[in-house]
Each structure stands twice: as structure tokens, then as C-alpha cells.
Amino acid sequence: MRRHPVREGRFRHRGAELVYDVHDVHDVHRDAGEGDAGEGPLAVYAHGGFASQAAEDRMGLFDWTPVLAAGRRLVRYDARAHGRSTGEPVDDDYTYPSLAGDLLALLDHLGARRPVDAMGASMGCGTVLHAAVRAPDRFSRLVLLIPPTAWTTRAAYASDNRRSAATIERAGVDAWLAARRAAPRPPVVADVPEVPPTPAGPVLPAVLRGLARSDLPSLPKIAALPHPTLILAWADDPGHPLSTARTLADTLLHADLHVARTRADIHAWGARIAEFLTRPGP
């Protein structure tokens, strides 16, 4: 993401300090010498597991500039224990429903009186879906990026996470990182820079076990969601299988699915999201 001036904010919720950045549409216009355009409708983004805002920016995967240019006020935040946010080594703090509570608390802190657009990648996708199921009236549109393994494919992932937590506690973080580096990467992101996990070593086992206890909401609950939804997936990634994305697309009432097979496809996601957020409703 091209860096624009941002305003950092912080608030406390359930024993943690959560840090967020506000990117306004006027950040784009100011760069272009067009003056201050004010604040646009609110869109909130939740990042993937073990990452952070800064980590995703270093990876260079997602370009949010088109979303800003389309008039959205974008809030990106560091999940509990990730990046600049704090967190305790408590497994239940890192389940999807618990992280959804953090997202809803952020909306309260921001004073969001109208429904907001919510976007989330991987772990953030689970966060957004659980928040939408719990409080559907708080959201207008959903953007689900690289939906994680879920339902029938979740058990193997959960087992791997529990083994990873045990490895860290027995042999240290470096042993776990070595195993991660040895695993094959999806071809579509094979050349993306690898970044170390942002949760601190003492918290990592709790994060892993919390995610192991997580799953996406049940299909009947997802089917009841009324929100227009854009699903952005990529191919050949066992951790984010197309089966999840396709099941979501088949289950949600108003869903569009797009699958990236090249880096150019991923680079176009920002423009695709901007078009989706500004199109007339169904």
C-alpha cells in the first residue's frame, strides 16, 4: 500500500490496548494537491493471523489506494497481540468470536452510528463473519479476502496449530519458524517477502491454540446474512482452500467470487473492492 498520512488511535478493551490507523480520502487528494476532501463513509479492515498493518504493507500484497480514492474513510487495526496491539497468553482471547468482539468494540470506540463496510483477510475474514452474525445491523457490505480453511477442512488445520504451539513451548519460536519456512508456499504468492510473526513469543502458543479452537460460523447462520459480499480468493493454498470461498459464495444471499491466479490478479483487488463498495445495492 502506498503510504499516506494517517492518524493513529488507541483504545483499551478486555485488558488489551488495540491500535488502529485512520486513512482518509483527503490523504489521497492532499498528495495530488487537491485540498482536503473531508471524511468519507467508514470501512474497517482486519488483517490475517500473525501479521499486522505494517507486516502486510511490507509484503506489498494489498493496495488500498483505490478504496481511499473511492471516498472511503479506511480504518485498519492491529489485532490483539499483533503488531502494536497488546495481548495476554490466554487461548480464548484469539478465537474468531473473541476477535469479533474486539472489532465490534472498535466500532463503538469510533462512534460508528451507521452500518460500516467490513473487510477481513484470513483470520480477519473469520473475525468479520462472526461480527456480522452477532450484529448484522452494524454492517453494510462485506469483503472476505482469502477465506481460511473451514468446516470439514478445519480439523487438520487445528491439529497442526496445536502441534505448532507445543513445538514453540518445547523447542522455542525458531524451531517453529524453521518448519514454516520449509513448507511450500502457494505459487501465486511465492515471491512475496516473508515477514516474522508479530505476536511475541510468549503469546504465540495462545494465538495458535485460539485459532485452533476457531471456525467460521455455521452455514445456516451465514445463509441468514443479508449483506452484499465480495469474496476474493487465490488458488492452490491449502490454508485458504477454494472450497471455503466457493461454499461461502454458494451460501450467502448476495455474493460475488473472484479467484486470483497471478500477482496481477491480486494487485487488481483494490480497484475491485472500490468498485464493489460504491456500486448500487442489490
PDB file of C-alpha atoms in Angstrom:
ATOM      1  CA  MET A   1       0.000   0.000   0.000  1.00  0.00           C
ATOM      2  CA  ARG A   2       1.329   3.437  -0.917  1.00  0.00           C
ATOM      3  CA  ARG A   3       1.833   5.231   2.373  1.00  0.00           C
ATOM      4  CA  HIS A   4      -0.353   8.252   3.083  1.00  0.00           C
ATOM      5  CA  PRO A   5      -0.553  10.381   6.218  1.00  0.00           C
ATOM      6  CA  VAL A   6      -2.559   8.535   8.847  1.00  0.00           C
ATOM      7  CA  ARG A   7      -3.959   9.257  12.269  1.00  0.00           C
ATOM      8  CA  GLU A   8      -3.163   6.663  14.905  1.00  0.00           C
ATOM      9  CA  GLY A   9      -5.643   5.806  17.629  1.00  0.00           C
ATOM     10  CA  ARG A  10      -5.656   3.516  20.627  1.00  0.00           C
ATOM     11  CA  PHE A  11      -8.290   2.155  22.986  1.00  0.00           C
ATOM     12  CA  ARG A  12      -8.500  -0.484  25.672  1.00  0.00           C
ATOM     13  CA  HIS A  13     -10.798  -3.485  25.526  1.00  0.00           C
ATOM     14  CA  ARG A  14     -10.796  -6.620  27.670  1.00  0.00           C
ATOM     15  CA  GLY A  15      -7.347  -5.995  29.096  1.00  0.00           C
ATOM     16  CA  ALA A  16      -5.584  -5.136  25.824  1.00  0.00           C
ATOM     17  CA  GLU A  17      -4.615  -1.902  24.107  1.00  0.00           C
ATOM     18  CA  LEU A  18      -5.716  -2.066  20.473  1.00  0.00           C
ATOM     19  CA  VAL A  19      -4.044   0.221  17.943  1.00  0.00           C
ATOM     20  CA  TYR A  20      -5.622   1.425  14.701  1.00  0.00           C
ATOM     21  CA  ASP A  21      -4.840   3.844  11.882  1.00  0.00           C
ATOM     22  CA  VAL A  22      -7.349   6.073  10.101  1.00  0.00           C
ATOM     23  CA  HIS A  23      -6.720   6.748   6.408  1.00  0.00           C
ATOM     24  CA  ASP A  24      -8.999   9.454   4.987  1.00  0.00           C
ATOM     25  CA  VAL A  25      -9.915  10.224   1.409  1.00  0.00           C
ATOM     26  CA  HIS A  26      -8.261  13.620   1.860  1.00  0.00           C
ATOM     27  CA  ASP A  27      -4.920  11.817   2.261  1.00  0.00           C
ATOM     28  CA  VAL A  28      -5.117  10.875  -1.426  1.00  0.00           C
ATOM     29  CA  HIS A  29      -6.313  14.296  -2.523  1.00  0.00           C
ATOM     30  CA  ARG A  30      -3.718  16.126  -0.457  1.00  0.00           C
ATOM     31  CA  ASP A  31      -0.962  14.156  -2.206  1.00  0.00           C
ATOM     32  CA  ALA A  32      -2.437  15.282  -5.511  1.00  0.00           C
ATOM     33  CA  GLY A  33      -2.674  18.911  -4.409  1.00  0.00           C
ATOM     34  CA  GLU A  34      -6.477  18.899  -4.451  1.00  0.00           C
ATOM     35  CA  GLY A  35      -7.090  20.073  -0.899  1.00  0.00           C
ATOM     36  CA  ASP A  36      -8.989  18.462   1.975  1.00  0.00           C
ATOM     37  CA  ALA A  37     -11.972  16.417   0.811  1.00  0.00           C
ATOM     38  CA  GLY A  38     -13.151  15.549   4.335  1.00  0.00           C
ATOM     39  CA  GLU A  39     -14.130  12.163   5.688  1.00  0.00           C
ATOM     40  CA  GLY A  40     -15.966   9.508   3.708  1.00  0.00           C
ATOM     41  CA  PRO A  41     -18.113   6.531   4.719  1.00  0.00           C
ATOM     42  CA  LEU A  42     -16.345   4.195   7.111  1.00  0.00           C
ATOM     43  CA  ALA A  43     -14.680   0.956   6.003  1.00  0.00           C
ATOM     44  CA  VAL A  44     -12.820  -1.239   8.514  1.00  0.00           C
ATOM     45  CA  TYR A  45     -10.173  -3.842   7.662  1.00  0.00           C
ATOM     46  CA  ALA A  46      -8.981  -6.792   9.805  1.00  0.00           C
ATOM     47  CA  HIS A  47      -5.652  -8.386   8.788  1.00  0.00           C
ATOM     48  CA  GLY A  48      -4.600 -12.027   8.735  1.00  0.00           C
ATOM     49  CA  GLY A  49      -3.159 -14.113  11.540  1.00  0.00           C
ATOM     50  CA  PHE A  50       0.427 -13.476  12.743  1.00  0.00           C
ATOM     51  CA  ALA A  51       0.586 -10.321  10.586  1.00  0.00           C
ATOM     52  CA  SER A  52      -0.154  -6.635  11.270  1.00  0.00           C
ATOM     53  CA  GLN A  53      -0.784  -3.499   9.274  1.00  0.00           C
ATOM     54  CA  ALA A  54       2.937  -2.864   8.898  1.00  0.00           C
ATOM     55  CA  ALA A  55       3.700  -6.509   8.049  1.00  0.00           C
ATOM     56  CA  GLU A  56       1.077  -6.574   5.295  1.00  0.00           C
ATOM     57  CA  ASP A  57       2.461  -3.322   3.900  1.00  0.00           C
ATOM     58  CA  ARG A  58       5.945  -4.846   3.770  1.00  0.00           C
ATOM     59  CA  MET A  59       4.535  -7.847   1.940  1.00  0.00           C
ATOM     60  CA  GLY A  60       3.034  -5.484  -0.640  1.00  0.00           C
ATOM     61  CA  LEU A  61       0.011  -7.658  -1.347  1.00  0.00           C
ATOM     62  CA  PHE A  62      -2.944  -5.313  -0.985  1.00  0.00           C
ATOM     63  CA  ASP A  63      -3.241  -1.777  -2.356  1.00  0.00           C
ATOM     64  CA  TRP A  64      -5.905   0.230  -0.531  1.00  0.00           C
ATOM     65  CA  THR A  65      -5.378   3.435  -2.528  1.00  0.00           C
ATOM     66  CA  PRO A  66      -8.403   2.792  -4.821  1.00  0.00           C
ATOM     67  CA  VAL A  67     -10.615   2.366  -1.749  1.00  0.00           C
ATOM     68  CA  LEU A  68      -9.480   5.751  -0.435  1.00  0.00           C
ATOM     69  CA  ALA A  69      -9.872   7.342  -3.844  1.00  0.00           C
ATOM     70  CA  ALA A  70     -13.433   5.984  -3.971  1.00  0.00           C
ATOM     71  CA  GLY A  71     -14.276   8.095  -0.935  1.00  0.00           C
ATOM     72  CA  ARG A  72     -13.982   5.645   1.934  1.00  0.00           C
ATOM     73  CA  ARG A  73     -12.502   6.504   5.326  1.00  0.00           C
ATOM     74  CA  LEU A  74     -10.412   3.387   5.933  1.00  0.00           C
ATOM     75  CA  VAL A  75      -9.601   2.124   9.420  1.00  0.00           C
ATOM     76  CA  ARG A  76      -7.029  -0.658   9.676  1.00  0.00           C
ATOM     77  CA  TYR A  77      -6.155  -2.073  13.071  1.00  0.00           C
ATOM     78  CA  ASP A  78      -3.661  -4.459  14.607  1.00  0.00           C
ATOM     79  CA  ALA A  79      -5.455  -7.452  16.093  1.00  0.00           C
ATOM     80  CA  ARG A  80      -4.997  -8.313  19.748  1.00  0.00           C
ATOM     81  CA  ALA A  81      -1.316  -9.229  20.454  1.00  0.00           C
ATOM     82  CA  HIS A  82      -0.381  -8.475  16.819  1.00  0.00           C
ATOM     83  CA  GLY A  83       1.757  -5.560  15.678  1.00  0.00           C
ATOM     84  CA  ARG A  84       1.418  -2.594  18.040  1.00  0.00           C
ATOM     85  CA  SER A  85      -1.575  -4.026  19.923  1.00  0.00           C
ATOM     86  CA  THR A  86      -1.079  -5.806  23.225  1.00  0.00           C
ATOM     87  CA  GLY A  87      -2.474  -9.136  24.391  1.00  0.00           C
ATOM     88  CA  GLU A  88      -2.124 -11.782  27.057  1.00  0.00           C
ATOM     89  CA  PRO A  89      -1.290 -15.513  26.657  1.00  0.00           C
ATOM     90  CA  VAL A  90      -4.931 -16.555  27.015  1.00  0.00           C
ATOM     91  CA  ASP A  91      -6.126 -19.065  24.391  1.00  0.00           C
ATOM     92  CA  ASP A  92      -9.745 -17.913  24.336  1.00  0.00           C
ATOM     93  CA  ASP A  93      -8.718 -14.334  23.502  1.00  0.00           C
ATOM     94  CA  TYR A  94      -7.729 -15.437  19.982  1.00  0.00           C
ATOM     95  CA  THR A  95     -10.780 -17.358  18.852  1.00  0.00           C
ATOM     96  CA  TYR A  96     -12.751 -15.851  15.983  1.00  0.00           C
ATOM     97  CA  PRO A  97     -15.733 -14.933  18.215  1.00  0.00           C
ATOM     98  CA  SER A  98     -13.412 -13.191  20.691  1.00  0.00           C
ATOM     99  CA  LEU A  99     -11.668 -11.276  17.904  1.00  0.00           C
ATOM    100  CA  ALA A 100     -15.104 -10.337  16.537  1.00  0.00           C
ATOM    101  CA  GLY A 101     -15.806  -8.771  19.917  1.00  0.00           C
ATOM    102  CA  ASP A 102     -12.703  -6.632  19.501  1.00  0.00           C
ATOM    103  CA  LEU A 103     -13.930  -5.474  16.076  1.00  0.00           C
ATOM    104  CA  LEU A 104     -17.349  -4.514  17.454  1.00  0.00           C
ATOM    105  CA  ALA A 105     -15.645  -2.674  20.323  1.00  0.00           C
ATOM    106  CA  LEU A 106     -13.589  -0.753  17.757  1.00  0.00           C
ATOM    107  CA  LEU A 107     -16.807   0.345  16.023  1.00  0.00           C
ATOM    108  CA  ASP A 108     -18.133   1.511  19.387  1.00  0.00           C
ATOM    109  CA  HIS A 109     -14.923   3.413  20.060  1.00  0.00           C
ATOM    110  CA  LEU A 110     -15.090   5.066  16.628  1.00  0.00           C
ATOM    111  CA  GLY A 111     -18.670   6.138  17.296  1.00  0.00           C
ATOM    112  CA  ALA A 112     -19.954   4.339  14.195  1.00  0.00           C
ATOM    113  CA  ARG A 113     -23.679   5.089  14.200  1.00  0.00           C
ATOM    114  CA  ARG A 114     -24.347   3.908  10.659  1.00  0.00           C
ATOM    115  CA  PRO A 115     -23.592   0.471   9.191  1.00  0.00           C
ATOM    116  CA  VAL A 116     -19.982   0.197   8.028  1.00  0.00           C
ATOM    117  CA  ASP A 117     -18.224  -1.744   5.289  1.00  0.00           C
ATOM    118  CA  ALA A 118     -16.145  -4.544   6.834  1.00  0.00           C
ATOM    119  CA  MET A 119     -13.192  -6.257   5.182  1.00  0.00           C
ATOM    120  CA  GLY A 120     -11.035  -9.060   6.511  1.00  0.00           C
ATOM    121  CA  ALA A 121      -8.298 -11.405   5.286  1.00  0.00           C
ATOM    122  CA  SER A 122      -7.897 -14.992   6.561  1.00  0.00           C
ATOM    123  CA  MET A 123      -8.174 -14.626  10.357  1.00  0.00           C
ATOM    124  CA  GLY A 124      -9.720 -11.237   9.677  1.00  0.00           C
ATOM    125  CA  CYS A 125     -12.276 -12.934   7.429  1.00  0.00           C
ATOM    126  CA  GLY A 126     -13.331 -15.111  10.370  1.00  0.00           C
ATOM    127  CA  THR A 127     -13.425 -12.025  12.574  1.00  0.00           C
ATOM    128  CA  VAL A 128     -15.694 -10.158  10.156  1.00  0.00           C
ATOM    129  CA  LEU A 129     -18.094 -13.061   9.606  1.00  0.00           C
ATOM    130  CA  HIS A 130     -18.556 -13.687  13.319  1.00  0.00           C
ATOM    131  CA  ALA A 131     -19.080  -9.967  13.959  1.00  0.00           C
ATOM    132  CA  ALA A 132     -21.648  -9.816  11.149  1.00  0.00           C
ATOM    133  CA  VAL A 133     -23.521 -12.847  12.513  1.00  0.00           C
ATOM    134  CA  ARG A 134     -23.546 -11.341  16.011  1.00  0.00           C
ATOM    135  CA  ALA A 135     -24.520  -7.799  14.971  1.00  0.00           C
ATOM    136  CA  PRO A 136     -25.712  -7.751  11.345  1.00  0.00           C
ATOM    137  CA  ASP A 137     -27.157  -4.246  11.608  1.00  0.00           C
ATOM    138  CA  ARG A 138     -23.662  -2.819  12.239  1.00  0.00           C
ATOM    139  CA  PHE A 139     -22.518  -3.672   8.705  1.00  0.00           C
ATOM    140  CA  SER A 140     -23.479  -2.671   5.173  1.00  0.00           C
ATOM    141  CA  ARG A 141     -21.173  -4.680   2.868  1.00  0.00           C
ATOM    142  CA  LEU A 142     -18.596  -7.400   3.498  1.00  0.00           C
ATOM    143  CA  VAL A 143     -15.331  -8.111   1.696  1.00  0.00           C
ATOM    144  CA  LEU A 144     -13.836 -11.516   2.526  1.00  0.00           C
ATOM    145  CA  LEU A 145     -10.230 -11.926   1.377  1.00  0.00           C
ATOM    146  CA  ILE A 146      -8.589 -15.369   1.242  1.00  0.00           C
ATOM    147  CA  PRO A 147     -11.185 -17.153   3.411  1.00  0.00           C
ATOM    148  CA  PRO A 148      -9.428 -19.674   5.651  1.00  0.00           C
ATOM    149  CA  THR A 149      -9.924 -23.390   5.865  1.00  0.00           C
ATOM    150  CA  ALA A 150     -13.284 -24.082   7.486  1.00  0.00           C
ATOM    151  CA  TRP A 151     -15.867 -26.704   8.460  1.00  0.00           C
ATOM    152  CA  THR A 152     -14.849 -30.127   7.086  1.00  0.00           C
ATOM    153  CA  THR A 153     -11.288 -28.998   6.290  1.00  0.00           C
ATOM    154  CA  ARG A 154     -10.703 -27.252   9.626  1.00  0.00           C
ATOM    155  CA  ALA A 155      -9.745 -30.272  11.750  1.00  0.00           C
ATOM    156  CA  ALA A 156      -6.361 -30.816  10.083  1.00  0.00           C
ATOM    157  CA  TYR A 157      -5.511 -27.123  10.422  1.00  0.00           C
ATOM    158  CA  ALA A 158      -6.474 -27.151  14.093  1.00  0.00           C
ATOM    159  CA  SER A 159      -4.309 -30.200  14.730  1.00  0.00           C
ATOM    160  CA  ASP A 160      -1.331 -28.511  13.029  1.00  0.00           C
ATOM    161  CA  ASN A 161      -1.815 -25.407  15.165  1.00  0.00           C
ATOM    162  CA  ARG A 162      -1.867 -27.399  18.387  1.00  0.00           C
ATOM    163  CA  ARG A 163       1.347 -29.180  17.365  1.00  0.00           C
ATOM    164  CA  SER A 164       2.925 -25.818  16.500  1.00  0.00           C
ATOM    165  CA  ALA A 165       2.023 -24.415  19.910  1.00  0.00           C
ATOM    166  CA  ALA A 166       3.604 -27.446  21.579  1.00  0.00           C
ATOM    167  CA  THR A 167       6.730 -27.059  19.419  1.00  0.00           C
ATOM    168  CA  ILE A 168       7.150 -23.433  20.499  1.00  0.00           C
ATOM    169  CA  GLU A 169       6.730 -24.309  24.165  1.00  0.00           C
ATOM    170  CA  ARG A 170       9.126 -27.259  23.893  1.00  0.00           C
ATOM    171  CA  ALA A 171      11.796 -26.030  21.456  1.00  0.00           C
ATOM    172  CA  GLY A 172      11.235 -22.299  21.013  1.00  0.00           C
ATOM    173  CA  VAL A 173       9.923 -19.988  18.299  1.00  0.00           C
ATOM    174  CA  ASP A 174      12.889 -20.567  15.979  1.00  0.00           C
ATOM    175  CA  ALA A 175      12.048 -24.266  15.630  1.00  0.00           C
ATOM    176  CA  TRP A 176       8.508 -23.399  14.577  1.00  0.00           C
ATOM    177  CA  LEU A 177       9.721 -20.731  12.145  1.00  0.00           C
ATOM    178  CA  ALA A 178      12.132 -23.200  10.543  1.00  0.00           C
ATOM    179  CA  ALA A 179       9.269 -25.610   9.885  1.00  0.00           C
ATOM    180  CA  ARG A 180       7.161 -22.778   8.419  1.00  0.00           C
ATOM    181  CA  ARG A 181       9.961 -21.744   6.069  1.00  0.00           C
ATOM    182  CA  ALA A 182      10.337 -25.329   4.852  1.00  0.00           C
ATOM    183  CA  ALA A 183       6.668 -25.607   3.903  1.00  0.00           C
ATOM    184  CA  PRO A 184       5.781 -24.884   0.255  1.00  0.00           C
ATOM    185  CA  ARG A 185       4.119 -21.559  -0.479  1.00  0.00           C
ATOM    186  CA  PRO A 186       1.176 -21.011  -2.837  1.00  0.00           C
ATOM    187  CA  PRO A 187       2.572 -20.210  -6.306  1.00  0.00           C
ATOM    188  CA  VAL A 188       0.544 -17.010  -6.576  1.00  0.00           C
ATOM    189  CA  VAL A 189       2.427 -15.508  -3.600  1.00  0.00           C
ATOM    190  CA  ALA A 190       5.692 -17.466  -3.780  1.00  0.00           C
ATOM    191  CA  ASP A 191       7.728 -14.297  -4.338  1.00  0.00           C
ATOM    192  CA  VAL A 192       6.069 -12.245  -1.591  1.00  0.00           C
ATOM    193  CA  PRO A 193       8.566 -11.270   1.131  1.00  0.00           C
ATOM    194  CA  GLU A 194       8.251 -13.401   4.243  1.00  0.00           C
ATOM    195  CA  VAL A 195       7.793 -11.488   7.474  1.00  0.00           C
ATOM    196  CA  PRO A 196       8.207 -12.871  11.004  1.00  0.00           C
ATOM    197  CA  PRO A 197       5.079 -13.326  13.117  1.00  0.00           C
ATOM    198  CA  THR A 198       4.207 -10.174  15.013  1.00  0.00           C
ATOM    199  CA  PRO A 199       2.821 -11.742  18.235  1.00  0.00           C
ATOM    200  CA  ALA A 200       5.572 -12.017  20.821  1.00  0.00           C
ATOM    201  CA  GLY A 201       6.991 -15.468  21.515  1.00  0.00           C
ATOM    202  CA  PRO A 202       5.301 -15.928  24.912  1.00  0.00           C
ATOM    203  CA  VAL A 203       1.883 -15.201  23.341  1.00  0.00           C
ATOM    204  CA  LEU A 204       2.268 -17.245  20.145  1.00  0.00           C
ATOM    205  CA  PRO A 205       1.151 -20.605  21.607  1.00  0.00           C
ATOM    206  CA  ALA A 206      -2.045 -18.991  22.882  1.00  0.00           C
ATOM    207  CA  VAL A 207      -2.705 -17.412  19.476  1.00  0.00           C
ATOM    208  CA  LEU A 208      -2.184 -20.760  17.767  1.00  0.00           C
ATOM    209  CA  ARG A 209      -4.450 -22.620  20.176  1.00  0.00           C
ATOM    210  CA  GLY A 210      -7.102 -19.911  19.957  1.00  0.00           C
ATOM    211  CA  LEU A 211      -7.151 -20.199  16.181  1.00  0.00           C
ATOM    212  CA  ALA A 212      -7.249 -24.000  16.516  1.00  0.00           C
ATOM    213  CA  ARG A 213     -10.468 -23.611  18.513  1.00  0.00           C
ATOM    214  CA  SER A 214     -11.978 -21.382  15.821  1.00  0.00           C
ATOM    215  CA  ASP A 215     -14.107 -21.997  12.771  1.00  0.00           C
ATOM    216  CA  LEU A 216     -16.278 -19.890  10.511  1.00  0.00           C
ATOM    217  CA  PRO A 217     -19.926 -19.558  11.546  1.00  0.00           C
ATOM    218  CA  SER A 218     -22.264 -22.392  10.630  1.00  0.00           C
ATOM    219  CA  LEU A 219     -23.732 -22.391   7.137  1.00  0.00           C
ATOM    220  CA  PRO A 220     -27.294 -21.649   8.356  1.00  0.00           C
ATOM    221  CA  LYS A 221     -26.004 -18.539  10.155  1.00  0.00           C
ATOM    222  CA  ILE A 222     -24.054 -17.455   7.081  1.00  0.00           C
ATOM    223  CA  ALA A 223     -27.081 -18.029   4.863  1.00  0.00           C
ATOM    224  CA  ALA A 224     -29.055 -15.599   7.019  1.00  0.00           C
ATOM    225  CA  LEU A 225     -26.644 -12.716   6.416  1.00  0.00           C
ATOM    226  CA  PRO A 226     -28.285 -10.074   4.192  1.00  0.00           C
ATOM    227  CA  HIS A 227     -25.142  -8.159   3.243  1.00  0.00           C
ATOM    228  CA  PRO A 228     -23.795  -7.878  -0.303  1.00  0.00           C
ATOM    229  CA  THR A 229     -20.456  -9.690  -0.127  1.00  0.00           C
ATOM    230  CA  LEU A 230     -17.333  -9.761  -2.274  1.00  0.00           C
ATOM    231  CA  ILE A 231     -15.146 -12.867  -1.876  1.00  0.00           C
ATOM    232  CA  LEU A 232     -11.535 -12.632  -3.083  1.00  0.00           C
ATOM    233  CA  ALA A 233      -9.611 -15.904  -3.050  1.00  0.00           C
ATOM    234  CA  TRP A 234      -6.397 -17.216  -4.553  1.00  0.00           C
ATOM    235  CA  ALA A 235      -5.610 -20.631  -5.942  1.00  0.00           C
ATOM    236  CA  ASP A 236      -3.559 -23.585  -4.675  1.00  0.00           C
ATOM    237  CA  ASP A 237      -3.351 -22.674  -0.989  1.00  0.00           C
ATOM    238  CA  PRO A 238      -4.345 -25.474   1.450  1.00  0.00           C
ATOM    239  CA  GLY A 239      -4.629 -22.957   4.295  1.00  0.00           C
ATOM    240  CA  HIS A 240      -7.099 -20.901   2.270  1.00  0.00           C
ATOM    241  CA  PRO A 241      -8.742 -23.505   0.045  1.00  0.00           C
ATOM    242  CA  LEU A 242     -11.073 -22.558  -2.768  1.00  0.00           C
ATOM    243  CA  SER A 243     -13.607 -24.944  -1.225  1.00  0.00           C
ATOM    244  CA  THR A 244     -14.214 -22.418   1.570  1.00  0.00           C
ATOM    245  CA  ALA A 245     -14.582 -19.496  -0.824  1.00  0.00           C
ATOM    246  CA  ARG A 246     -16.937 -21.407  -3.100  1.00  0.00           C
ATOM    247  CA  THR A 247     -19.084 -22.632  -0.210  1.00  0.00           C
ATOM    248  CA  LEU A 248     -19.383 -19.069   1.064  1.00  0.00           C
ATOM    249  CA  ALA A 249     -20.340 -17.845  -2.412  1.00  0.00           C
ATOM    250  CA  ASP A 250     -22.985 -20.566  -2.725  1.00  0.00           C
ATOM    251  CA  THR A 251     -24.388 -19.938   0.768  1.00  0.00           C
ATOM    252  CA  LEU A 252     -24.512 -16.147   1.080  1.00  0.00           C
ATOM    253  CA  LEU A 253     -27.558 -14.402  -0.341  1.00  0.00           C
ATOM    254  CA  HIS A 254     -25.659 -11.779  -2.367  1.00  0.00           C
ATOM    255  CA  ALA A 255     -22.087 -12.838  -3.106  1.00  0.00           C
ATOM    256  CA  ASP A 256     -19.541 -12.343  -5.888  1.00  0.00           C
ATOM    257  CA  LEU A 257     -16.454 -14.594  -6.021  1.00  0.00           C
ATOM    258  CA  HIS A 258     -13.207 -13.806  -7.812  1.00  0.00           C
ATOM    259  CA  VAL A 259     -10.179 -16.111  -7.805  1.00  0.00           C
ATOM    260  CA  ALA A 260      -6.650 -14.774  -8.293  1.00  0.00           C
ATOM    261  CA  ARG A 261      -4.143 -16.959 -10.103  1.00  0.00           C
ATOM    262  CA  THR A 262      -1.406 -14.351 -10.670  1.00  0.00           C
ATOM    263  CA  ARG A 263       0.089 -11.451  -8.738  1.00  0.00           C
ATOM    264  CA  ALA A 264      -1.521  -9.126 -11.279  1.00  0.00           C
ATOM    265  CA  ASP A 265      -4.908 -10.523 -10.249  1.00  0.00           C
ATOM    266  CA  ILE A 266      -4.159  -9.724  -6.602  1.00  0.00           C
ATOM    267  CA  HIS A 267      -2.896  -6.257  -7.495  1.00  0.00           C
ATOM    268  CA  ALA A 268      -6.323  -5.560  -9.037  1.00  0.00           C
ATOM    269  CA  TRP A 269      -8.153  -6.376  -5.804  1.00  0.00           C
ATOM    270  CA  GLY A 270      -8.022  -2.779  -4.541  1.00  0.00           C
ATOM    271  CA  ALA A 271      -9.844  -1.481  -7.619  1.00  0.00           C
ATOM    272  CA  ARG A 272     -12.272  -4.412  -7.473  1.00  0.00           C
ATOM    273  CA  ILE A 273     -13.062  -3.669  -3.820  1.00  0.00           C
ATOM    274  CA  ALA A 274     -13.543   0.036  -4.549  1.00  0.00           C
ATOM    275  CA  GLU A 275     -15.981  -0.743  -7.362  1.00  0.00           C
ATOM    276  CA  PHE A 276     -17.901  -3.183  -5.146  1.00  0.00           C
ATOM    277  CA  LEU A 277     -18.196  -0.767  -2.227  1.00  0.00           C
ATOM    278  CA  THR A 278     -19.555   2.024  -4.427  1.00  0.00           C
ATOM    279  CA  ARG A 279     -21.918   0.117  -6.694  1.00  0.00           C
ATOM    280  CA  PRO A 280     -25.697   0.420  -6.141  1.00  0.00           C
ATOM    281  CA  GLY A 281     -27.145  -2.109  -3.727  1.00  0.00           C
ATOM    282  CA  PRO A 282     -28.923  -5.300  -4.795  1.00  0.00           C
TER     283      PRO A 282
END
